[in-house]
PDB file of C-alpha atoms in Angstrom:
ATOM      1  CA  MET A 788       0.000   0.000   0.000  1.00 66.00           C
ATOM      2  CA  GLU A 789       2.805   2.429   0.900  1.00 73.00           C
ATOM      3  CA  PHE A 790       4.511   1.705  -2.413  1.00 66.00           C
ATOM      4  CA  PHE A 791       1.393   2.600  -4.390  1.00 71.00           C
ATOM      5  CA  ARG A 792       0.903   5.782  -2.347  1.00 77.00           C
ATOM      6  CA  ARG A 793       4.481   6.862  -3.066  1.00 78.00           C
ATOM      7  CA  PHE A 794       4.125   5.957  -6.735  1.00 80.00           C
ATOM      8  CA  PHE A 795       0.888   7.950  -7.036  1.00 86.00           C
ATOM      9  CA  SER A 796       2.592  10.904  -5.325  1.00 88.00           C
ATOM     10  CA  PHE A 797       5.415  10.735  -7.854  1.00 87.00           C
ATOM     11  CA  LEU A 798       2.997  10.695 -10.793  1.00 90.00           C
ATOM     12  CA  TYR A 799       0.970  13.543  -9.314  1.00 93.00           C
ATOM     13  CA  LYS A 800       4.084  15.682  -8.769  1.00 92.00           C
ATOM     14  CA  CYS A 801       5.000  15.193 -12.401  1.00 92.00           C
ATOM     15  CA  TRP A 802       1.507  16.363 -13.327  1.00 93.00           C
ATOM     16  CA  PHE A 803       1.792  19.309 -10.918  1.00 93.00           C
ATOM     17  CA  ILE A 804       5.053  20.419 -12.564  1.00 91.00           C
ATOM     18  CA  PHE A 805       3.303  20.269 -15.928  1.00 91.00           C
ATOM     19  CA  SER A 806       0.320  22.205 -14.514  1.00 93.00           C
ATOM     20  CA  PHE A 807       2.714  24.818 -13.155  1.00 90.00           C
ATOM     21  CA  ALA A 808       4.955  25.130 -16.214  1.00 89.00           C
ATOM     22  CA  ILE A 809       2.345  25.453 -18.964  1.00 91.00           C
ATOM     23  CA  PRO A 810       0.440  28.430 -17.451  1.00 90.00           C
ATOM     24  CA  PHE A 811       3.721  30.038 -16.413  1.00 88.00           C
ATOM     25  CA  PHE A 812       5.077  30.170 -19.957  1.00 88.00           C
ATOM     26  CA  LEU A 813       1.687  31.249 -21.293  1.00 91.00           C
ATOM     27  CA  PHE A 814       1.560  34.154 -18.837  1.00 91.00           C
ATOM     28  CA  LEU A 815       5.256  35.033 -19.064  1.00 88.00           C
ATOM     29  CA  PRO A 816       4.927  37.421 -22.058  1.00 90.00           C
ATOM     30  CA  PHE A 817       2.321  39.440 -20.140  1.00 90.00           C
ATOM     31  CA  TYR A 818       4.579  39.599 -17.061  1.00 89.00           C
ATOM     32  CA  LEU A 819       7.454  40.800 -19.214  1.00 87.00           C
ATOM     33  CA  VAL A 820       5.251  43.667 -20.383  1.00 89.00           C
ATOM     34  CA  VAL A 821       3.837  44.825 -17.027  1.00 89.00           C
ATOM     35  CA  LEU A 822       6.459  43.986 -14.381  1.00 86.00           C
ATOM     36  CA  PRO A 823       9.139  46.526 -15.337  1.00 84.00           C
ATOM     37  CA  PHE A 824       6.655  49.366 -14.755  1.00 86.00           C
ATOM     38  CA  ARG A 825       5.762  50.361 -11.198  1.00 84.00           C
ATOM     39  CA  SER A 826       2.503  51.900 -12.431  1.00 86.00           C
ATOM     40  CA  LEU A 827       1.408  48.485 -13.747  1.00 89.00           C
ATOM     41  CA  LEU A 828       1.996  46.453 -10.587  1.00 90.00           C
ATOM     42  CA  LEU A 829      -1.716  46.404  -9.751  1.00 92.00           C
ATOM     43  CA  PRO A 830      -2.620  44.833 -13.121  1.00 92.00           C
ATOM     44  CA  ALA A 831       0.298  42.430 -12.560  1.00 92.00           C
ATOM     45  CA  PHE A 832      -1.250  41.446  -9.221  1.00 94.00           C
ATOM     46  CA  TYR A 833      -4.610  40.623 -10.823  1.00 94.00           C
ATOM     47  CA  LEU A 834      -2.799  38.778 -13.581  1.00 93.00           C
ATOM     48  CA  THR A 835      -1.102  36.683 -10.885  1.00 93.00           C
ATOM     49  CA  ARG A 836      -4.457  35.905  -9.277  1.00 94.00           C
ATOM     50  CA  ILE A 837      -5.745  34.536 -12.589  1.00 95.00           C
ATOM     51  CA  HIS A 838      -2.468  32.702 -13.154  1.00 93.00           C
ATOM     52  CA  CYS A 839      -2.691  30.978  -9.752  1.00 94.00           C
ATOM     53  CA  PHE A 840      -6.302  29.986 -10.440  1.00 95.00           C
ATOM     54  CA  PHE A 841      -5.198  28.174 -13.595  1.00 94.00           C
ATOM     55  CA  ILE A 842      -2.332  26.384 -11.837  1.00 94.00           C
ATOM     56  CA  LEU A 843      -4.503  25.179  -8.964  1.00 96.00           C
ATOM     57  CA  SER A 844      -7.375  24.149 -11.239  1.00 95.00           C
ATOM     58  CA  LEU A 845      -5.158  22.188 -13.612  1.00 95.00           C
ATOM     59  CA  SER A 846      -3.496  20.402 -10.700  1.00 95.00           C
ATOM     60  CA  GLY A 847      -6.829  19.446  -9.136  1.00 96.00           C
ATOM     61  CA  ILE A 848      -6.561  21.608  -6.031  1.00 96.00           C
ATOM     62  CA  TRP A 849      -9.676  23.456  -4.920  1.00 95.00           C
ATOM     63  CA  VAL A 850      -9.552  26.168  -2.296  1.00 96.00           C
ATOM     64  CA  ARG A 851     -12.087  26.223   0.531  1.00 95.00           C
ATOM     65  CA  LYS A 852     -11.842  29.516   2.408  1.00 94.00           C
ATOM     66  CA  ARG A 853     -13.574  30.677   5.565  1.00 94.00           C
ATOM     67  CA  TYR A 854     -13.615  34.237   6.857  1.00 95.00           C
ATOM     68  CA  PHE A 855     -14.465  34.971  10.491  1.00 94.00           C
ATOM     69  CA  PHE A 856     -15.523  38.479   9.478  1.00 92.00           C
ATOM     70  CA  PRO A 857     -16.991  40.093   6.339  1.00 91.00           C
ATOM     71  CA  LYS A 858     -14.577  39.656   3.470  1.00 88.00           C
ATOM     72  CA  ASN A 859     -15.105  43.232   2.299  1.00 88.00           C
ATOM     73  CA  GLN A 860     -13.828  44.481   5.663  1.00 91.00           C
ATOM     74  CA  LEU A 861     -10.260  43.301   5.145  1.00 93.00           C
ATOM     75  CA  PRO A 862      -8.154  46.229   6.384  1.00 94.00           C
ATOM     76  CA  ARG A 863      -5.846  48.143   4.057  1.00 93.00           C
ATOM     77  CA  PRO A 864      -2.993  48.254   4.651  1.00 96.00           C
ATOM     78  CA  CYS A 865      -2.309  45.396   7.049  1.00 97.00           C
ATOM     79  CA  VAL A 866       0.182  42.623   7.743  1.00 97.00           C
ATOM     80  CA  PHE A 867      -1.059  39.146   6.815  1.00 98.00           C
ATOM     81  CA  VAL A 868       0.640  36.390   8.825  1.00 97.00           C
ATOM     82  CA  ALA A 869       0.152  32.754   7.777  1.00 96.00           C
ATOM     83  CA  ASN A 870       1.618  29.444   8.838  1.00 95.00           C
ATOM     84  CA  HIS A 871       3.832  27.851   6.193  1.00 92.00           C
ATOM     85  CA  THR A 872       3.488  24.145   5.404  1.00 89.00           C
ATOM     86  CA  SER A 873       3.755  23.910   1.613  1.00 91.00           C
ATOM     87  CA  TYR A 874       4.758  25.785  -1.519  1.00 88.00           C
ATOM     88  CA  LEU A 875       1.030  25.769  -2.253  1.00 93.00           C
ATOM     89  CA  ASP A 876       0.624  28.444   0.435  1.00 94.00           C
ATOM     90  CA  ILE A 877       1.929  31.117  -1.921  1.00 91.00           C
ATOM     91  CA  LEU A 878      -0.425  30.162  -4.758  1.00 94.00           C
ATOM     92  CA  ILE A 879      -3.430  29.924  -2.454  1.00 96.00           C
ATOM     93  CA  SER A 880      -2.684  33.315  -0.903  1.00 96.00           C
ATOM     94  CA  TYR A 881      -3.683  34.910  -4.191  1.00 95.00           C
ATOM     95  CA  ARG A 882      -7.009  33.078  -4.154  1.00 95.00           C
ATOM     96  CA  ILE A 883      -8.058  34.170  -0.657  1.00 96.00           C
ATOM     97  CA  ILE A 884      -6.885  37.809  -0.500  1.00 95.00           C
ATOM     98  CA  PRO A 885      -8.678  39.971  -3.076  1.00 92.00           C
ATOM     99  CA  HIS A 886      -6.771  43.224  -2.643  1.00 93.00           C
ATOM    100  CA  TYR A 887      -3.218  44.102  -3.615  1.00 95.00           C
ATOM    101  CA  PHE A 888      -0.407  42.864  -1.356  1.00 95.00           C
ATOM    102  CA  ILE A 889       3.256  41.980  -1.571  1.00 93.00           C
ATOM    103  CA  PHE A 890       5.229  39.101  -0.083  1.00 91.00           C
ATOM    104  CA  MET A 891       8.326  39.214   2.032  1.00 86.00           C
ATOM    105  CA  GLY A 892      10.208  36.225   0.654  1.00 76.00           C
ATOM    106  CA  LYS A 893      13.584  34.620   1.096  1.00 74.00           C
ATOM    107  CA  ALA A 894      16.443  36.016  -0.976  1.00 67.00           C
ATOM    108  CA  GLU A 895      17.020  32.637  -2.662  1.00 68.00           C
ATOM    109  CA  LEU A 896      13.893  33.211  -4.770  1.00 64.00           C
ATOM    110  CA  GLY A 897      15.669  36.060  -6.486  1.00 62.00           C
ATOM    111  CA  LYS A 898      18.375  33.714  -7.739  1.00 66.00           C
ATOM    112  CA  ILE A 899      16.077  31.464  -9.801  1.00 63.00           C
ATOM    113  CA  PRO A 900      16.264  32.308 -13.519  1.00 58.00           C
ATOM    114  CA  ILE A 901      13.063  33.845 -14.956  1.00 60.00           C
ATOM    115  CA  PHE A 902      11.373  33.708 -11.529  1.00 64.00           C
ATOM    116  CA  ASN A 903      13.752  36.383 -10.269  1.00 69.00           C
ATOM    117  CA  LEU A 904      12.145  38.910 -12.623  1.00 70.00           C
ATOM    118  CA  TYR A 905       8.778  38.314 -10.966  1.00 73.00           C
ATOM    119  CA  PHE A 906      10.002  38.422  -7.368  1.00 76.00           C
ATOM    120  CA  LYS A 907      12.405  41.303  -7.913  1.00 75.00           C
ATOM    121  CA  HIS A 908       9.734  43.621  -9.281  1.00 79.00           C
ATOM    122  CA  MET A 909       6.641  42.622  -7.298  1.00 84.00           C
ATOM    123  CA  HIS A 910       7.895  41.566  -3.881  1.00 85.00           C
ATOM    124  CA  VAL A 911      10.545  42.267  -1.260  1.00 84.00           C
ATOM    125  CA  LEU A 912      13.261  39.665  -0.772  1.00 80.00           C
ATOM    126  CA  VAL A 913      15.117  39.372   2.523  1.00 80.00           C
ATOM    127  CA  ASP A 914      18.528  37.867   3.172  1.00 74.00           C
ATOM    128  CA  ARG A 915      18.033  36.282   6.582  1.00 73.00           C
ATOM    129  CA  LYS A 916      21.756  35.579   6.880  1.00 72.00           C
ATOM    130  CA  SER A 917      22.556  39.285   6.811  1.00 70.00           C
ATOM    131  CA  ARG A 918      21.400  41.594   9.590  1.00 76.00           C
ATOM    132  CA  ILE A 919      21.936  44.598   7.323  1.00 78.00           C
ATOM    133  CA  GLY A 920      20.037  42.916   4.488  1.00 74.00           C
ATOM    134  CA  SER A 921      17.146  42.012   6.792  1.00 80.00           C
ATOM    135  CA  HIS A 922      16.967  45.550   8.157  1.00 80.00           C
ATOM    136  CA  LYS A 923      16.978  46.985   4.636  1.00 86.00           C
ATOM    137  CA  ALA A 924      14.143  44.660   3.575  1.00 85.00           C
ATOM    138  CA  PHE A 925      11.999  45.614   6.573  1.00 85.00           C
ATOM    139  CA  MET A 926      12.611  49.298   5.875  1.00 90.00           C
ATOM    140  CA  GLU A 927      11.443  48.696   2.308  1.00 90.00           C
ATOM    141  CA  VAL A 928       8.204  46.989   3.346  1.00 91.00           C
ATOM    142  CA  ALA A 929       7.625  49.702   5.943  1.00 92.00           C
ATOM    143  CA  THR A 930       7.701  52.214   3.089  1.00 93.00           C
ATOM    144  CA  LYS A 931       5.269  50.030   1.129  1.00 93.00           C
ATOM    145  CA  ILE A 932       2.864  50.069   4.073  1.00 95.00           C
ATOM    146  CA  ASP A 933       3.135  53.870   4.219  1.00 95.00           C
ATOM    147  CA  GLU A 934       2.062  53.854   0.562  1.00 94.00           C
ATOM    148  CA  GLY A 935      -1.017  51.784   1.455  1.00 95.00           C
ATOM    149  CA  THR A 936       0.234  48.338   0.422  1.00 95.00           C
ATOM    150  CA  SER A 937      -0.448  45.285   2.596  1.00 96.00           C
ATOM    151  CA  VAL A 938       2.386  42.850   3.324  1.00 96.00           C
ATOM    152  CA  TYR A 939       2.130  39.040   3.482  1.00 96.00           C
ATOM    153  CA  ILE A 940       4.633  37.279   5.757  1.00 95.00           C
ATOM    154  CA  PHE A 941       5.189  33.689   6.882  1.00 94.00           C
ATOM    155  CA  PRO A 942       6.472  34.335  10.430  1.00 94.00           C
ATOM    156  CA  GLU A 943       7.898  30.833  10.850  1.00 91.00           C
ATOM    157  CA  GLY A 944      10.456  31.777   8.206  1.00 84.00           C
ATOM    158  CA  THR A 945      10.578  28.275   6.743  1.00 84.00           C
ATOM    159  CA  ILE A 946       8.270  25.448   5.659  1.00 86.00           C
ATOM    160  CA  SER A 947       7.061  22.823   8.112  1.00 81.00           C
ATOM    161  CA  ASN A 948       7.085  19.343   6.583  1.00 76.00           C
ATOM    162  CA  GLU A 949       4.114  17.889   8.457  1.00 79.00           C
ATOM    163  CA  GLY A 950       1.955  20.893   9.252  1.00 80.00           C
ATOM    164  CA  LYS A 951       3.380  21.335  12.741  1.00 85.00           C
ATOM    165  CA  LEU A 952       3.965  24.880  13.877  1.00 90.00           C
ATOM    166  CA  LYS A 953       7.524  26.155  14.152  1.00 91.00           C
ATOM    167  CA  PRO A 954       8.574  29.060  16.408  1.00 92.00           C
ATOM    168  CA  LEU A 955       7.371  32.434  15.140  1.00 95.00           C
ATOM    169  CA  LYS A 956       9.886  35.164  14.470  1.00 93.00           C
ATOM    170  CA  ASN A 957       9.277  38.705  15.706  1.00 93.00           C
ATOM    171  CA  GLY A 958       9.697  40.607  12.435  1.00 91.00           C
ATOM    172  CA  ALA A 959       6.084  40.636  11.212  1.00 94.00           C
ATOM    173  CA  PHE A 960       4.728  41.645  14.600  1.00 96.00           C
ATOM    174  CA  LYS A 961       7.286  44.388  15.120  1.00 95.00           C
ATOM    175  CA  LEU A 962       6.483  45.714  11.656  1.00 95.00           C
ATOM    176  CA  ALA A 963       2.743  45.850  12.430  1.00 97.00           C
ATOM    177  CA  ILE A 964       3.348  47.626  15.736  1.00 97.00           C
ATOM    178  CA  ASP A 965       5.838  50.096  14.261  1.00 96.00           C
ATOM    179  CA  LYS A 966       3.405  51.043  11.486  1.00 97.00           C
ATOM    180  CA  GLN A 967       0.294  50.731  13.718  1.00 97.00           C
ATOM    181  CA  VAL A 968      -1.534  48.542  11.186  1.00 97.00           C
ATOM    182  CA  PRO A 969      -3.648  45.434  11.911  1.00 97.00           C
ATOM    183  CA  ILE A 970      -2.331  41.885  11.921  1.00 97.00           C
ATOM    184  CA  VAL A 971      -4.531  39.395  10.039  1.00 98.00           C
ATOM    185  CA  PRO A 972      -3.842  35.743  11.028  1.00 98.00           C
ATOM    186  CA  ILE A 973      -4.348  33.068   8.355  1.00 97.00           C
ATOM    187  CA  VAL A 974      -4.272  29.314   8.941  1.00 96.00           C
ATOM    188  CA  TYR A 975      -3.574  26.724   6.244  1.00 95.00           C
ATOM    189  CA  SER A 976      -4.647  23.483   7.859  1.00 90.00           C
ATOM    190  CA  ALA A 977      -4.012  20.843   5.190  1.00 87.00           C
ATOM    191  CA  ASN A 978      -1.846  22.235   2.396  1.00 92.00           C
ATOM    192  CA  TRP A 979       1.070  20.017   3.417  1.00 91.00           C
ATOM    193  CA  LYS A 980      -1.071  16.946   2.753  1.00 91.00           C
ATOM    194  CA  LEU A 981      -1.547  18.067  -0.857  1.00 93.00           C
ATOM    195  CA  LEU A 982       2.048  19.038  -1.609  1.00 91.00           C
ATOM    196  CA  GLN A 983       4.425  18.085   1.164  1.00 86.00           C
ATOM    197  CA  ASN A 984       7.849  19.609   1.549  1.00 81.00           C
ATOM    198  CA  GLY A 985      10.840  17.327   2.005  1.00 75.00           C
ATOM    199  CA  GLY A 986      12.163  16.060  -1.310  1.00 71.00           C
ATOM    200  CA  PHE A 987      10.634  15.088  -4.640  1.00 68.00           C
ATOM    201  CA  PHE A 988      10.709  11.330  -4.047  1.00 66.00           C
ATOM    202  CA  LYS A 989      10.297  11.251  -0.260  1.00 72.00           C
ATOM    203  CA  SER A 990       7.378  13.622   0.280  1.00 80.00           C
ATOM    204  CA  LEU A 991       3.735  12.969  -0.517  1.00 83.00           C
ATOM    205  CA  ALA A 992       1.344  14.799  -2.838  1.00 88.00           C
ATOM    206  CA  ARG A 993      -2.198  14.468  -4.141  1.00 91.00           C
ATOM    207  CA  PRO A 994      -5.088  16.549  -5.490  1.00 94.00           C
ATOM    208  CA  GLY A 995      -7.862  17.642  -3.150  1.00 95.00           C
ATOM    209  CA  PHE A 996      -9.230  20.528  -1.113  1.00 95.00           C
ATOM    210  CA  ALA A 997      -7.009  23.190   0.428  1.00 95.00           C
ATOM    211  CA  TYR A 998      -8.501  24.853   3.497  1.00 95.00           C
ATOM    212  CA  ALA A 999      -7.738  28.444   4.455  1.00 96.00           C
ATOM    213  CA  THR A1000      -9.166  30.245   7.483  1.00 96.00           C
ATOM    214  CA  ILE A1001      -8.865  34.012   7.746  1.00 97.00           C
ATOM    215  CA  PHE A1002      -9.253  35.270  11.303  1.00 97.00           C
ATOM    216  CA  PRO A1003     -10.420  38.734  12.402  1.00 96.00           C
ATOM    217  CA  PRO A1004      -7.797  41.506  12.287  1.00 97.00           C
ATOM    218  CA  ILE A1005      -5.908  42.231  15.489  1.00 97.00           C
ATOM    219  CA  GLU A1006      -5.550  45.971  15.953  1.00 97.00           C
ATOM    220  CA  THR A1007      -2.132  47.314  16.948  1.00 97.00           C
ATOM    221  CA  LYS A1008      -3.013  50.982  17.414  1.00 96.00           C
ATOM    222  CA  GLY A1009      -1.571  52.157  20.699  1.00 95.00           C
ATOM    223  CA  MET A1010       0.727  49.129  20.980  1.00 95.00           C
ATOM    224  CA  THR A1011       4.456  49.506  21.587  1.00 94.00           C
ATOM    225  CA  GLU A1012       7.351  47.047  21.529  1.00 92.00           C
ATOM    226  CA  GLU A1013       6.344  46.072  25.060  1.00 94.00           C
ATOM    227  CA  ASN A1014       3.295  44.421  23.481  1.00 96.00           C
ATOM    228  CA  LEU A1015       5.294  42.510  20.858  1.00 96.00           C
ATOM    229  CA  VAL A1016       5.509  39.214  22.743  1.00 96.00           C
ATOM    230  CA  SER A1017       1.828  39.243  23.703  1.00 96.00           C
ATOM    231  CA  LEU A1018       0.829  40.016  20.101  1.00 97.00           C
ATOM    232  CA  ARG A1019       2.983  37.195  18.770  1.00 97.00           C
ATOM    233  CA  SER A1020       1.596  34.854  21.443  1.00 96.00           C
ATOM    234  CA  SER A1021      -1.984  35.729  20.480  1.00 96.00           C
ATOM    235  CA  VAL A1022      -1.341  34.729  16.881  1.00 97.00           C
ATOM    236  CA  GLU A1023       0.604  31.642  17.957  1.00 96.00           C
ATOM    237  CA  GLU A1024      -2.385  30.540  20.056  1.00 95.00           C
ATOM    238  CA  ILE A1025      -4.675  30.851  17.021  1.00 95.00           C
ATOM    239  CA  TYR A1026      -2.298  28.625  15.066  1.00 95.00           C
ATOM    240  CA  ARG A1027      -2.001  26.051  17.847  1.00 92.00           C
ATOM    241  CA  GLN A1028      -5.771  25.729  18.172  1.00 92.00           C
ATOM    242  CA  ASN A1029      -6.069  24.935  14.468  1.00 89.00           C
ATOM    243  CA  LEU A1030      -2.944  22.934  13.642  1.00 84.00           C
ATOM    244  CA  PRO A1031      -1.366  19.601  14.702  1.00 71.00           C
ATOM    245  CA  VAL A1032       0.557  19.830  17.962  1.00 57.00           C
TER     246      VAL A1032
END
């Protein structure tokens, strides 16, 4: 039974790569037109939303989202903070958040040919190995928030292989407090079961439903750095109540 499950996962991953590659190259000419121009980043965002819809649909992944507040009351700007269990998290983010946002992503994404064009122009990359680089990246996203742009951060900083929560880093919460904008917690409860991290042949994958829960915004107005730990703990508690221990 385990052999067949692994074999099916292998076949599905091959199909997923195909489902990812075909839309990417179809959409690439449009990205090449809009990405170099700052004034066209909003159209590029909506283009990405459509792009992600095609990838997920072709790969047989359907998003089930639940909002604990009216969807049209998503604050702008804000800091979205989501747990990170799969590369699917990035694709699904575009299906659950309707208004323009940018990611804070790891610097390694900027080193991938072709992909680096997309990440360099649309998002902010952070070199976690460099304190100066990290500070520069957070200053850049702080400026984006001042301009009215929401920021999407995975506070664990890395992907969990089995959906279990890793320690949260302070950066996202400090950013929200410094800029006095709301934190919006998001929980992905089963993405890792659909596309597990941990190696092409070792990890599991399958089509199915991806579940995303968007929790009410946590206001940070009036908070200072003294409230940072309690804010982080509040979000961590939301994660722990909805994820495997």
